[in-house]
mmCIF file of C-alpha atoms and ligand atoms in Angstrom:
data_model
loop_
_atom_site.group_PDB
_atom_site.id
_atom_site.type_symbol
_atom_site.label_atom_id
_atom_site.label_comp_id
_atom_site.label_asym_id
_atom_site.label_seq_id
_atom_site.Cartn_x
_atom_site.Cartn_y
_atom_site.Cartn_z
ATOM 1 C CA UNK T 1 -60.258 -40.848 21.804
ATOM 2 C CA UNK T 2 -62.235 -38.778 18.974
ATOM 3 C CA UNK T 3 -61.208 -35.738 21.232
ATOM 4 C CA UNK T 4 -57.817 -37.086 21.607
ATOM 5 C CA UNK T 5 -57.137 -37.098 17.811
ATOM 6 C CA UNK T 6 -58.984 -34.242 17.149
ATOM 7 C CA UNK T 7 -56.423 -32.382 19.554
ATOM 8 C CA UNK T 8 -53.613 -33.995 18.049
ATOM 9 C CA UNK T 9 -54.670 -33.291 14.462
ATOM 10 C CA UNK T 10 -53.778 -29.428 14.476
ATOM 11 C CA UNK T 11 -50.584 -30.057 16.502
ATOM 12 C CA UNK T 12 -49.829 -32.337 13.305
ATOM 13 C CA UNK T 13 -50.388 -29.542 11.131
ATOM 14 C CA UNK T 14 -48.544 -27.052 12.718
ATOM 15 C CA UNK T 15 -45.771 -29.387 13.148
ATOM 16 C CA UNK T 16 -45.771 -29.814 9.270
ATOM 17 C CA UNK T 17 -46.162 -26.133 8.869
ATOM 18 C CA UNK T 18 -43.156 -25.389 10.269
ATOM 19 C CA UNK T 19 -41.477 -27.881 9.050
ATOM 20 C CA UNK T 20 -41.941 -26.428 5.685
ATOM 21 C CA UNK T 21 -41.039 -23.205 6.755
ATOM 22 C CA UNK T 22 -37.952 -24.557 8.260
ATOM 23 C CA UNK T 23 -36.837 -26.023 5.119
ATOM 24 C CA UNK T 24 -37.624 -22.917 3.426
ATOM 25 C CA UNK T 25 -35.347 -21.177 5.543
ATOM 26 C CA UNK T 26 -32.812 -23.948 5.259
ATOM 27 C CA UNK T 27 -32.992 -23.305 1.376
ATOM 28 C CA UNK T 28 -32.619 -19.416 1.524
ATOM 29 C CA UNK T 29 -29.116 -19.977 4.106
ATOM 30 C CA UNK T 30 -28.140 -22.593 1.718
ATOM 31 C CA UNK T 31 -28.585 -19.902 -0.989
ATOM 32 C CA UNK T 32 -26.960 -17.525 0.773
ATOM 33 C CA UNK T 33 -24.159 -20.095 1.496
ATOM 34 C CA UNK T 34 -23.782 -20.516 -1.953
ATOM 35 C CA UNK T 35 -24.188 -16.888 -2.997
ATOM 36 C CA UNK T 36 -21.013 -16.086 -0.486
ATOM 37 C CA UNK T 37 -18.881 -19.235 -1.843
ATOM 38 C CA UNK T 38 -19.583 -17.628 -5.305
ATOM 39 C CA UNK T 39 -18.499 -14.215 -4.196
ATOM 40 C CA UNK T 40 -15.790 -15.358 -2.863
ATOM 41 C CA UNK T 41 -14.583 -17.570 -5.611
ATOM 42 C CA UNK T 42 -15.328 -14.866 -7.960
ATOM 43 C CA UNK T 43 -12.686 -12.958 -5.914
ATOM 44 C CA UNK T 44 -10.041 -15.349 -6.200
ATOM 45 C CA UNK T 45 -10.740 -15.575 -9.846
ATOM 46 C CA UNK T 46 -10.659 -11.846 -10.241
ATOM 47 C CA UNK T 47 -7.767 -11.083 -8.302
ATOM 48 C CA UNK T 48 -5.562 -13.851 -10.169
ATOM 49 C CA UNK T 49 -5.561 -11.868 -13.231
ATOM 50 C CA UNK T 50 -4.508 -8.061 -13.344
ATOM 51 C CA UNK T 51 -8.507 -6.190 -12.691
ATOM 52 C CA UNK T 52 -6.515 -3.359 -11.436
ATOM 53 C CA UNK T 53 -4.788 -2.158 -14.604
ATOM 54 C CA UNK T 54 -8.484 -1.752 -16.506
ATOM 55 C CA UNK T 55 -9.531 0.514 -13.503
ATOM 56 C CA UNK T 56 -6.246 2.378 -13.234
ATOM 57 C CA UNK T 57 -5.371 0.491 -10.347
ATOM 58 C CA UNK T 58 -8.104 1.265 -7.651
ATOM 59 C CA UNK T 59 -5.947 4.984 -7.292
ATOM 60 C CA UNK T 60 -3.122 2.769 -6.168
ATOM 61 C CA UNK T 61 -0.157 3.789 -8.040
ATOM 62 C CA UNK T 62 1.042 1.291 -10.295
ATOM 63 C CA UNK T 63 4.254 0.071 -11.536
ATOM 64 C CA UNK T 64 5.661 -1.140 -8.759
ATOM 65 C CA UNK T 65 9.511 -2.376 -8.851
ATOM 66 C CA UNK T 66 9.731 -4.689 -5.714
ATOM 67 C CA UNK T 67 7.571 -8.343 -4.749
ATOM 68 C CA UNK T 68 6.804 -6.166 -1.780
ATOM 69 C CA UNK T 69 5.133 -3.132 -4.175
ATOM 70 C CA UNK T 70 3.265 -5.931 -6.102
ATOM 71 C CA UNK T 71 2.300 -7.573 -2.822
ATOM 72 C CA UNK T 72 0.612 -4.530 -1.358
ATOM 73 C CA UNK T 73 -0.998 -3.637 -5.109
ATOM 74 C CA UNK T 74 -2.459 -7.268 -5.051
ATOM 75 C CA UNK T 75 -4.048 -6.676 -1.526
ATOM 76 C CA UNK T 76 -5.230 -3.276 -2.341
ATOM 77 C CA UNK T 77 -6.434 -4.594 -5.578
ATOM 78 C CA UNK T 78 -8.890 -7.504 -3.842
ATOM 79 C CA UNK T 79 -9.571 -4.854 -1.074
ATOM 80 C CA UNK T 80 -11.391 -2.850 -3.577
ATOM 81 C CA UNK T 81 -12.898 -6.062 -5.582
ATOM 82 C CA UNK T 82 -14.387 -7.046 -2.009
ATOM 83 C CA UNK T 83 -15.367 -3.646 -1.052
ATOM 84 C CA UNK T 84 -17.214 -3.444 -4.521
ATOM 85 C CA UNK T 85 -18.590 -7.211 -4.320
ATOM 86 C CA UNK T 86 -20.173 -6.143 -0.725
ATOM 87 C CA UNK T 87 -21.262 -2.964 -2.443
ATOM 88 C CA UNK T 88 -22.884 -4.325 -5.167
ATOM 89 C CA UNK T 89 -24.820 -6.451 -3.125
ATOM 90 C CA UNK T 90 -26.565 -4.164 -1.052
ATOM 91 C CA UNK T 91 -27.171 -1.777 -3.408
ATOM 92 C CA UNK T 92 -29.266 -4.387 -5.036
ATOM 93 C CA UNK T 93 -30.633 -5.796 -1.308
ATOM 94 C CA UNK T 94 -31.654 -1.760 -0.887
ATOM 95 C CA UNK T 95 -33.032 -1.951 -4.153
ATOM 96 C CA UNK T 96 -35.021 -4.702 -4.140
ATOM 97 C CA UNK T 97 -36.700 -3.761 -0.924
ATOM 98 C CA UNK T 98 -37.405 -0.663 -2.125
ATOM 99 C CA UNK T 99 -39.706 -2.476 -4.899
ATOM 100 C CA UNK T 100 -40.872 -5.412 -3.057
ATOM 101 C CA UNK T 101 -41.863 -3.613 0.127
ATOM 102 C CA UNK T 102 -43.022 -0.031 -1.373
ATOM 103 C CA UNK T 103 -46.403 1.231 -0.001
ATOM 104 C CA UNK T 104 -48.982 -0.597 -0.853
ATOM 105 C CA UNK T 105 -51.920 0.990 0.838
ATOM 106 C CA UNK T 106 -52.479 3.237 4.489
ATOM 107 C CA UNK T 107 -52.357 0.378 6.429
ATOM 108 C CA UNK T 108 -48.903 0.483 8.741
ATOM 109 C CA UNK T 109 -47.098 -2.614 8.199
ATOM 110 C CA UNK T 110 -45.640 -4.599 11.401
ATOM 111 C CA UNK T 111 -43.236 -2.757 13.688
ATOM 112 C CA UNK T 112 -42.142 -5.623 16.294
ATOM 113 C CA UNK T 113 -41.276 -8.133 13.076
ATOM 114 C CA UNK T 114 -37.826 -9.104 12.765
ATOM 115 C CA UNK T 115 -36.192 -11.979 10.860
ATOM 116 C CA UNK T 116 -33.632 -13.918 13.025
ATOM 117 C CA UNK T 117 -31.610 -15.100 9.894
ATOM 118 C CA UNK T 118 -31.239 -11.611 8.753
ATOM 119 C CA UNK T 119 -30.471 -10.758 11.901
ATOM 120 C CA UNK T 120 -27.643 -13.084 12.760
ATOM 121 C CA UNK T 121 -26.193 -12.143 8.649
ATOM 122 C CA UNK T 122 -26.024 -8.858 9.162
ATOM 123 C CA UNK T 123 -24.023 -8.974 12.530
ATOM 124 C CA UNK T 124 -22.026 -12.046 11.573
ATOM 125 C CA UNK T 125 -20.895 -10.661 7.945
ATOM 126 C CA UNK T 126 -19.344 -7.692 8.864
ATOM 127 C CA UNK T 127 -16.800 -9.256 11.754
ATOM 128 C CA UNK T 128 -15.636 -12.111 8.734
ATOM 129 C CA UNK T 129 -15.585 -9.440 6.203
ATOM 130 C CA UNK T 130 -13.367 -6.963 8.431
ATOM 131 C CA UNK T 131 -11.586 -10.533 10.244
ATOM 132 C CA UNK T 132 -10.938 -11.730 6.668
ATOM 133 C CA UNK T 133 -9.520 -8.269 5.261
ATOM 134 C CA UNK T 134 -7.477 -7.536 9.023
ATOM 135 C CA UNK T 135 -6.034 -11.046 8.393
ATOM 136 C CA UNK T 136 -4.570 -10.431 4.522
ATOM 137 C CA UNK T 137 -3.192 -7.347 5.726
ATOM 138 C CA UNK T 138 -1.371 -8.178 8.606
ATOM 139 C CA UNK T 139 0.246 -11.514 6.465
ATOM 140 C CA UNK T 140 1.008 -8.512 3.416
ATOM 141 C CA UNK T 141 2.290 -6.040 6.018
ATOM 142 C CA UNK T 142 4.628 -8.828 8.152
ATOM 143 C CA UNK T 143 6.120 -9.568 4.757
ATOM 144 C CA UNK T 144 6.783 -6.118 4.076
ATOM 145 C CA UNK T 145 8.545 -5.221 7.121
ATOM 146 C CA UNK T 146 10.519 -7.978 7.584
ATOM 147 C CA UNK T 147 13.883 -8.397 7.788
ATOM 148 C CA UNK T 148 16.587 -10.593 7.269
ATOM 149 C CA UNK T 149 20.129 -11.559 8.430
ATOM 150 C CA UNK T 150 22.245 -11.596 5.615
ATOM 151 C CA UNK T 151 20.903 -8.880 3.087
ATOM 152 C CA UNK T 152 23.184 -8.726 -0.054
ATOM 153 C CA UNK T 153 23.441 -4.830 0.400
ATOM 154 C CA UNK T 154 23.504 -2.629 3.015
ATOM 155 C CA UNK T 155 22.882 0.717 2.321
ATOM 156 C CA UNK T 156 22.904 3.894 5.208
ATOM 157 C CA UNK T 157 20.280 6.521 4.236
ATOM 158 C CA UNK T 158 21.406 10.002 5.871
ATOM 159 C CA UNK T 159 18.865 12.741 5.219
ATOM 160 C CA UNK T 160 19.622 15.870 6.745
ATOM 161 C CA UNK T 161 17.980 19.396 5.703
ATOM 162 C CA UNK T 162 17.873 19.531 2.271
ATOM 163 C CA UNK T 163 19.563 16.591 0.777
ATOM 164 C CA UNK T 164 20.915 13.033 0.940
ATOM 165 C CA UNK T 165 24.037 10.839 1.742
ATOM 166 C CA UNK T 166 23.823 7.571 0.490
ATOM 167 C CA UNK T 167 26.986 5.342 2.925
ATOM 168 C CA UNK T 168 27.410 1.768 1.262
ATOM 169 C CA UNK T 169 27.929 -0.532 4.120
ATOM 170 C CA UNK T 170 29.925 -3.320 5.069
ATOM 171 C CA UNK T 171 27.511 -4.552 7.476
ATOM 172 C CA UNK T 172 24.935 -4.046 9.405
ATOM 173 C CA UNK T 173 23.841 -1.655 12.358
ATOM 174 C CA UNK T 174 25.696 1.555 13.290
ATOM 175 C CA UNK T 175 28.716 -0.279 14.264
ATOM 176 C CA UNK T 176 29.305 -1.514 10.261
ATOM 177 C CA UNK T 177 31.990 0.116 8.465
ATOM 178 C CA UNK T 178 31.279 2.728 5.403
ATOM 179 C CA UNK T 179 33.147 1.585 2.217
ATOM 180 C CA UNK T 180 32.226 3.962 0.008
ATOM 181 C CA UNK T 181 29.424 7.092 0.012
ATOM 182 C CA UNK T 182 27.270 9.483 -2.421
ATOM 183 C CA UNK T 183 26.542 13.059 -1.012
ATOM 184 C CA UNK T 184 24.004 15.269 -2.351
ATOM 185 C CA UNK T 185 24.576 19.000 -2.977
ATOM 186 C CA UNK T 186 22.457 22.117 -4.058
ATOM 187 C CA UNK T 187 24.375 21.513 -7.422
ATOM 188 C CA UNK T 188 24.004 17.823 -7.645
ATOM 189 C CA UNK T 189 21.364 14.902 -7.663
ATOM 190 C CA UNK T 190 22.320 12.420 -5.814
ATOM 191 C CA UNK T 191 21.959 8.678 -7.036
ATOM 192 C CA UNK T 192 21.340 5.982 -5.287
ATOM 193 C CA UNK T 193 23.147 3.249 -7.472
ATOM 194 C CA UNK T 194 21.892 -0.053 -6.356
ATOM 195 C CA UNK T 195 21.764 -4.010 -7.791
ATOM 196 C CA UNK T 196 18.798 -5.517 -9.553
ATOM 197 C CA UNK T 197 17.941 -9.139 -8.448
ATOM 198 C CA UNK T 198 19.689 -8.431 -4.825
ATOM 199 C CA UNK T 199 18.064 -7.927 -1.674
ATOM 200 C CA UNK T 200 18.690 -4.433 -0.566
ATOM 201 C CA UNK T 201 18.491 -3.084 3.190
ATOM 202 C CA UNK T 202 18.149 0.037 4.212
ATOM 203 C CA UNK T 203 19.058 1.737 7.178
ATOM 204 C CA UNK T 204 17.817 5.499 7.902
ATOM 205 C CA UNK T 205 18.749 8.487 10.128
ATOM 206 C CA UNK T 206 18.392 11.863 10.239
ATOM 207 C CA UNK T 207 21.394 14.686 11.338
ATOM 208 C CA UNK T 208 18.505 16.728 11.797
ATOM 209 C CA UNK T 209 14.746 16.456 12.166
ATOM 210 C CA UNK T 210 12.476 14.293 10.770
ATOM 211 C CA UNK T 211 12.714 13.255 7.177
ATOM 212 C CA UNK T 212 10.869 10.659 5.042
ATOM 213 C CA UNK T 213 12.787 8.549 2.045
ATOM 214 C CA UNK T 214 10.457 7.557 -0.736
ATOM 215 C CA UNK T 215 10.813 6.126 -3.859
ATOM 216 C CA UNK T 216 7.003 6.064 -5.393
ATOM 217 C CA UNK T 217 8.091 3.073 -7.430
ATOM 218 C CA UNK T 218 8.936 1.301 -4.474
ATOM 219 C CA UNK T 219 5.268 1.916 -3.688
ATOM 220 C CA UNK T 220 6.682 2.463 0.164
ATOM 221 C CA UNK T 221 8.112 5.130 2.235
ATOM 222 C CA UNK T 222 9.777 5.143 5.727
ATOM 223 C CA UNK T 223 10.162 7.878 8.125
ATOM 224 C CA UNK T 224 14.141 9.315 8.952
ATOM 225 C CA UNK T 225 14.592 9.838 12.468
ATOM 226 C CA UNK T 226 17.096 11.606 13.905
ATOM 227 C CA UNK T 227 18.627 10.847 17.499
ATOM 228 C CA UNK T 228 19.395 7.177 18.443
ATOM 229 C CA UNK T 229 16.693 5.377 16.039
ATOM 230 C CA UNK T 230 17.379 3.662 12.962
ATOM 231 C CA UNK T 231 13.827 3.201 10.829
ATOM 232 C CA UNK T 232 15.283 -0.295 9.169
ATOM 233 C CA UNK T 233 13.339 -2.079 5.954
ATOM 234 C CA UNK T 234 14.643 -4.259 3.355
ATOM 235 C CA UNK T 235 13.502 -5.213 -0.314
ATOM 236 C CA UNK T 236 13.843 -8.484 -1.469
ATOM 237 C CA UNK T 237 14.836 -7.106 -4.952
ATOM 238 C CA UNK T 238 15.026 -4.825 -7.327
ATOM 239 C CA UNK T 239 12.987 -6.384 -10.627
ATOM 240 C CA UNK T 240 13.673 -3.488 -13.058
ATOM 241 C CA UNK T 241 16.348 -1.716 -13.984
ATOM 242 C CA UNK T 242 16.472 2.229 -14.667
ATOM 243 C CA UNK T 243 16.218 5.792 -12.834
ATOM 244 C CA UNK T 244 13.784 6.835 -10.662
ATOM 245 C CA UNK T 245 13.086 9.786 -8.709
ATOM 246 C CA UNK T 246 13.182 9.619 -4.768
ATOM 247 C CA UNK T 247 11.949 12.385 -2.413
ATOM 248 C CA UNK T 248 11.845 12.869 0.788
ATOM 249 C CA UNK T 249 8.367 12.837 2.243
ATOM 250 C CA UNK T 250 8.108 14.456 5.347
ATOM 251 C CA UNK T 251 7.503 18.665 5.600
ATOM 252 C CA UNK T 252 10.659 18.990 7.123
ATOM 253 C CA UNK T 253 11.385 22.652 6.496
ATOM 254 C CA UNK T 254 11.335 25.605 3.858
ATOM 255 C CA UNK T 255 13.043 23.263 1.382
ATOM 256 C CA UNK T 256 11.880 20.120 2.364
ATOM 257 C CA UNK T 257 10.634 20.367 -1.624
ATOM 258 C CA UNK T 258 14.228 20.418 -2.906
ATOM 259 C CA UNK T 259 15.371 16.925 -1.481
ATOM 260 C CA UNK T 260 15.379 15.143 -4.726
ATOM 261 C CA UNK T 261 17.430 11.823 -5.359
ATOM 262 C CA UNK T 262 17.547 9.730 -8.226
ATOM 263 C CA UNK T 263 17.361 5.169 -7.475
ATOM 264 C CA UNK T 264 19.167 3.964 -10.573
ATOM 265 C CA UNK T 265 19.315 0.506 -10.569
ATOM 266 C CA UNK T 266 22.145 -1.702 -12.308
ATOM 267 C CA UNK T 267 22.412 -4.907 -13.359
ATOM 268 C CA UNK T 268 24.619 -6.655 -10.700
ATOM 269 C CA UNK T 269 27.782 -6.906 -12.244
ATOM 270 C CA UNK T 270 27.471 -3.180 -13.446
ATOM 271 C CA UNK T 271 27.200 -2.519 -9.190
ATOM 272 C CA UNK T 272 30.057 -4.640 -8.022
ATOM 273 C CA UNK T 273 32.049 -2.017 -10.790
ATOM 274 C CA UNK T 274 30.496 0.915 -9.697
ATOM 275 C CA UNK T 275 31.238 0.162 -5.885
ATOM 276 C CA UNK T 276 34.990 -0.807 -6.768
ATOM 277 C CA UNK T 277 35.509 2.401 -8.511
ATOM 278 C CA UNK T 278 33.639 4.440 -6.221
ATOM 279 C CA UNK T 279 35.836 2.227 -3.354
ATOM 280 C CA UNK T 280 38.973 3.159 -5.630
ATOM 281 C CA UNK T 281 38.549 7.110 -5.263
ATOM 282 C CA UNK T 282 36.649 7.842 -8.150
ATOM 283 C CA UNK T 283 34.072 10.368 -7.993
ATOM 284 C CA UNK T 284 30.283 8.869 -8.420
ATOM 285 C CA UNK T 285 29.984 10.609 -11.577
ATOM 286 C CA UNK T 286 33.289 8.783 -12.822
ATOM 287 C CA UNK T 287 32.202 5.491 -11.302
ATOM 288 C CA UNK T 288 28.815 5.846 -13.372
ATOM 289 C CA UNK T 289 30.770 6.936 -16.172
ATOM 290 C CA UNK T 290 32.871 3.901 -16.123
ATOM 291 C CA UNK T 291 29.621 1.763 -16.427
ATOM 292 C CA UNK T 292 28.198 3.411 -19.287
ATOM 293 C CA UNK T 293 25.752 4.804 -17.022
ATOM 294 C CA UNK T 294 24.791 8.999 -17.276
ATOM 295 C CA UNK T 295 26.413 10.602 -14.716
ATOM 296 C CA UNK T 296 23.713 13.079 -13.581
ATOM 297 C CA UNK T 297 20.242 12.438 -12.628
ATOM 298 C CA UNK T 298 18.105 12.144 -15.578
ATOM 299 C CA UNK T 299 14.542 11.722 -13.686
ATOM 300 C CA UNK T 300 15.039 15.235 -11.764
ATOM 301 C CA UNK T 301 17.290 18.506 -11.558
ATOM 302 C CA UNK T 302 18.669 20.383 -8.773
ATOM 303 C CA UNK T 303 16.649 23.029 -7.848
ATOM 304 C CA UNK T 304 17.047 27.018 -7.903
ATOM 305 C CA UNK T 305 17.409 28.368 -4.596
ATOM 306 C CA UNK T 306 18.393 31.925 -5.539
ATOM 307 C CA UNK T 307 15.565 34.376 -6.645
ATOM 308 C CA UNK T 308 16.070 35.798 -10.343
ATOM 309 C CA UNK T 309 14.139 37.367 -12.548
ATOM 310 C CA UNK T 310 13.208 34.556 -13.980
ATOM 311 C CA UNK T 311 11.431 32.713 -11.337
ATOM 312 C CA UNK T 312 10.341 35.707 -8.569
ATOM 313 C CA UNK T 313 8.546 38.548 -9.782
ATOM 314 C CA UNK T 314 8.370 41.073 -6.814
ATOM 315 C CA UNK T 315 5.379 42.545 -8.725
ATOM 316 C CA UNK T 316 3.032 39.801 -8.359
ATOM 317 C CA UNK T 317 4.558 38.583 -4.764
ATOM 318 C CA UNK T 318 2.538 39.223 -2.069
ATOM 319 C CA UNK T 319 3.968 41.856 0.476
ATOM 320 C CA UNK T 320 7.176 40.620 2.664
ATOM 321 C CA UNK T 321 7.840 37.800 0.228
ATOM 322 C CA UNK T 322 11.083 37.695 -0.399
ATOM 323 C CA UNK T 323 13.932 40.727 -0.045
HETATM 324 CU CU1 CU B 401 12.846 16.330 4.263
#
């Protein structure tokens, strides 16, 4: 019996040993728990008010003009908060190891250790971290692309080397009618005159090769194909009104840098004018006219395709520039 109990005793101890270990471990995934529901609440917290305009937006342009600009500058914006939050917290893991663990004598420490908690965080984090960030993305990016039946515009993009037609529709697809149209020369900007509070589709092709339309304040831009494919998106609205440059975006030739537009958005009644004049014959500087809208593009100018004297100096060219 003595031996009995005296066998049992350790078995006791060790029992209660690692029962004290196992809450210890308990508390530090508990702390960890709670360090991640922080981090993550801390997020939320952040990314509800505007961090991106005190760090200049990440390097994400700003000023965006459509829900679908601010949606993507919101996700980019908590991207960056998360990336940073993760960053910040290994920097100081590194750290601290460096400090707690620094040499401390000649003695090699333990190769074969490992810690199974660690082990299991660092292979776990990672997958919800890239799961949670693949998840926001493809929710943002659905929203952006998506497209509805019954847009309140229609507009056909036609890019073709080096400018732009703008074709107001009258529905949708290639088999909608054009009511009226705005046509780009080397002369003249053309503008895109479009409604503010109106959803706004777009449909794209090319006469030529591949072209890109951008507005940067639309914080998107969409590839113009030529052939039998029509890129499609659609903006739910227009928030602000006012001129802005478009370009295409797409190398699509020697002056693939000249293919300026201008996006000058109206207030809706100031569009249904413009499209009734523009429908009645007038000219689309005559239509802007009547609206009390400039007639030219005031965000950009055509550009000079001749060589002058005043912008080629055959001095300074390199050999077999220019004749
Ligand atoms: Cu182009």
């Amino acid at each position: 019996m003595v031996a009995r109990s005296s066998e049992v005793r350790p078995t006791a101890v060790r029992r209660s040993a690692s029962s004290r270990a196992g809450g210890r471990r308990g508390r530090r995934a508990g702390r960890l728990a709670g360090l991640g529901f922080s981090g993550a609440a801390l997020l939320v917290l952040l990314t509800g008010c505007d961090v991106g305009a005190a760090f200049g937006g990440f390097g994400w342009p700003q000023g965006g003009i459509t829900p679908e600009a601010r949606r993507m500058y919101d996700l980019w914006i908590a991207s960056c908060v998360a990336a940073l939050a993760v960053g910040f917290f290994v920097w100081g893991l590194i750290f601290w190891c460096v400090v707690r663990y620094r040499k401390r004598g000649n003695e090699l420490p333990v190769q074969t250790r490992y810690n199974l908690p660690m082990e299991f965080l660092y292979t776990i984090a990672p997958v919800l971290i890239v799961s949670v960030l693949f998840y926001y993305t493809a929710v943002v990016q659905t929203d952006v692309v998506k497209t509805t039946n019954n847009p309140d515009v229609t507009v056909e993009v036609v890019a073709f080397k080096w400018n732009w037609q703008f074709n107001y529709r009258d529905g949708q697809g290639v088999d909608a009618e054009t009511t009226a149209s705005v046509l780009g020369t080397s002369e003249v900007i053309p503008i895109l005159v479009l409604p503010s509070g109106r959803s706004i589709r777009f449909e794209e092709t090319s006469r030529d090769v591949i072209h890109s339309f951008w507005v940067p304040e639309m914080l998107f831009k969409r590839d113009v194909m030529p052939g039998s494919i029509r890129n499609v998106f659609e903006v739910s609205s227009l928030e602000t009104e006012g001129a802005y440059v478009g370009r295409c975006a797409e190398l699509c030739g020697s002056y693939h840098a000249f293919m300026n537009f201008e996006l000058r958005v109206v207030s809706p009644e100031n569009f249904d004018r413009f499209l009734a004049a523009k429908q009645g014959g007038a000219s689309t500087q005559e239509a802007l006219t009547s609206i009390g809208e400039e007639p030219y593009a005031t965000t950009t100018t055509p550009f000079e395709t001749r060589r002058t004297d005043s912008n080629f100096n055959p001095d300074t060219a390199p050999a077999g520039t220019g004749s």
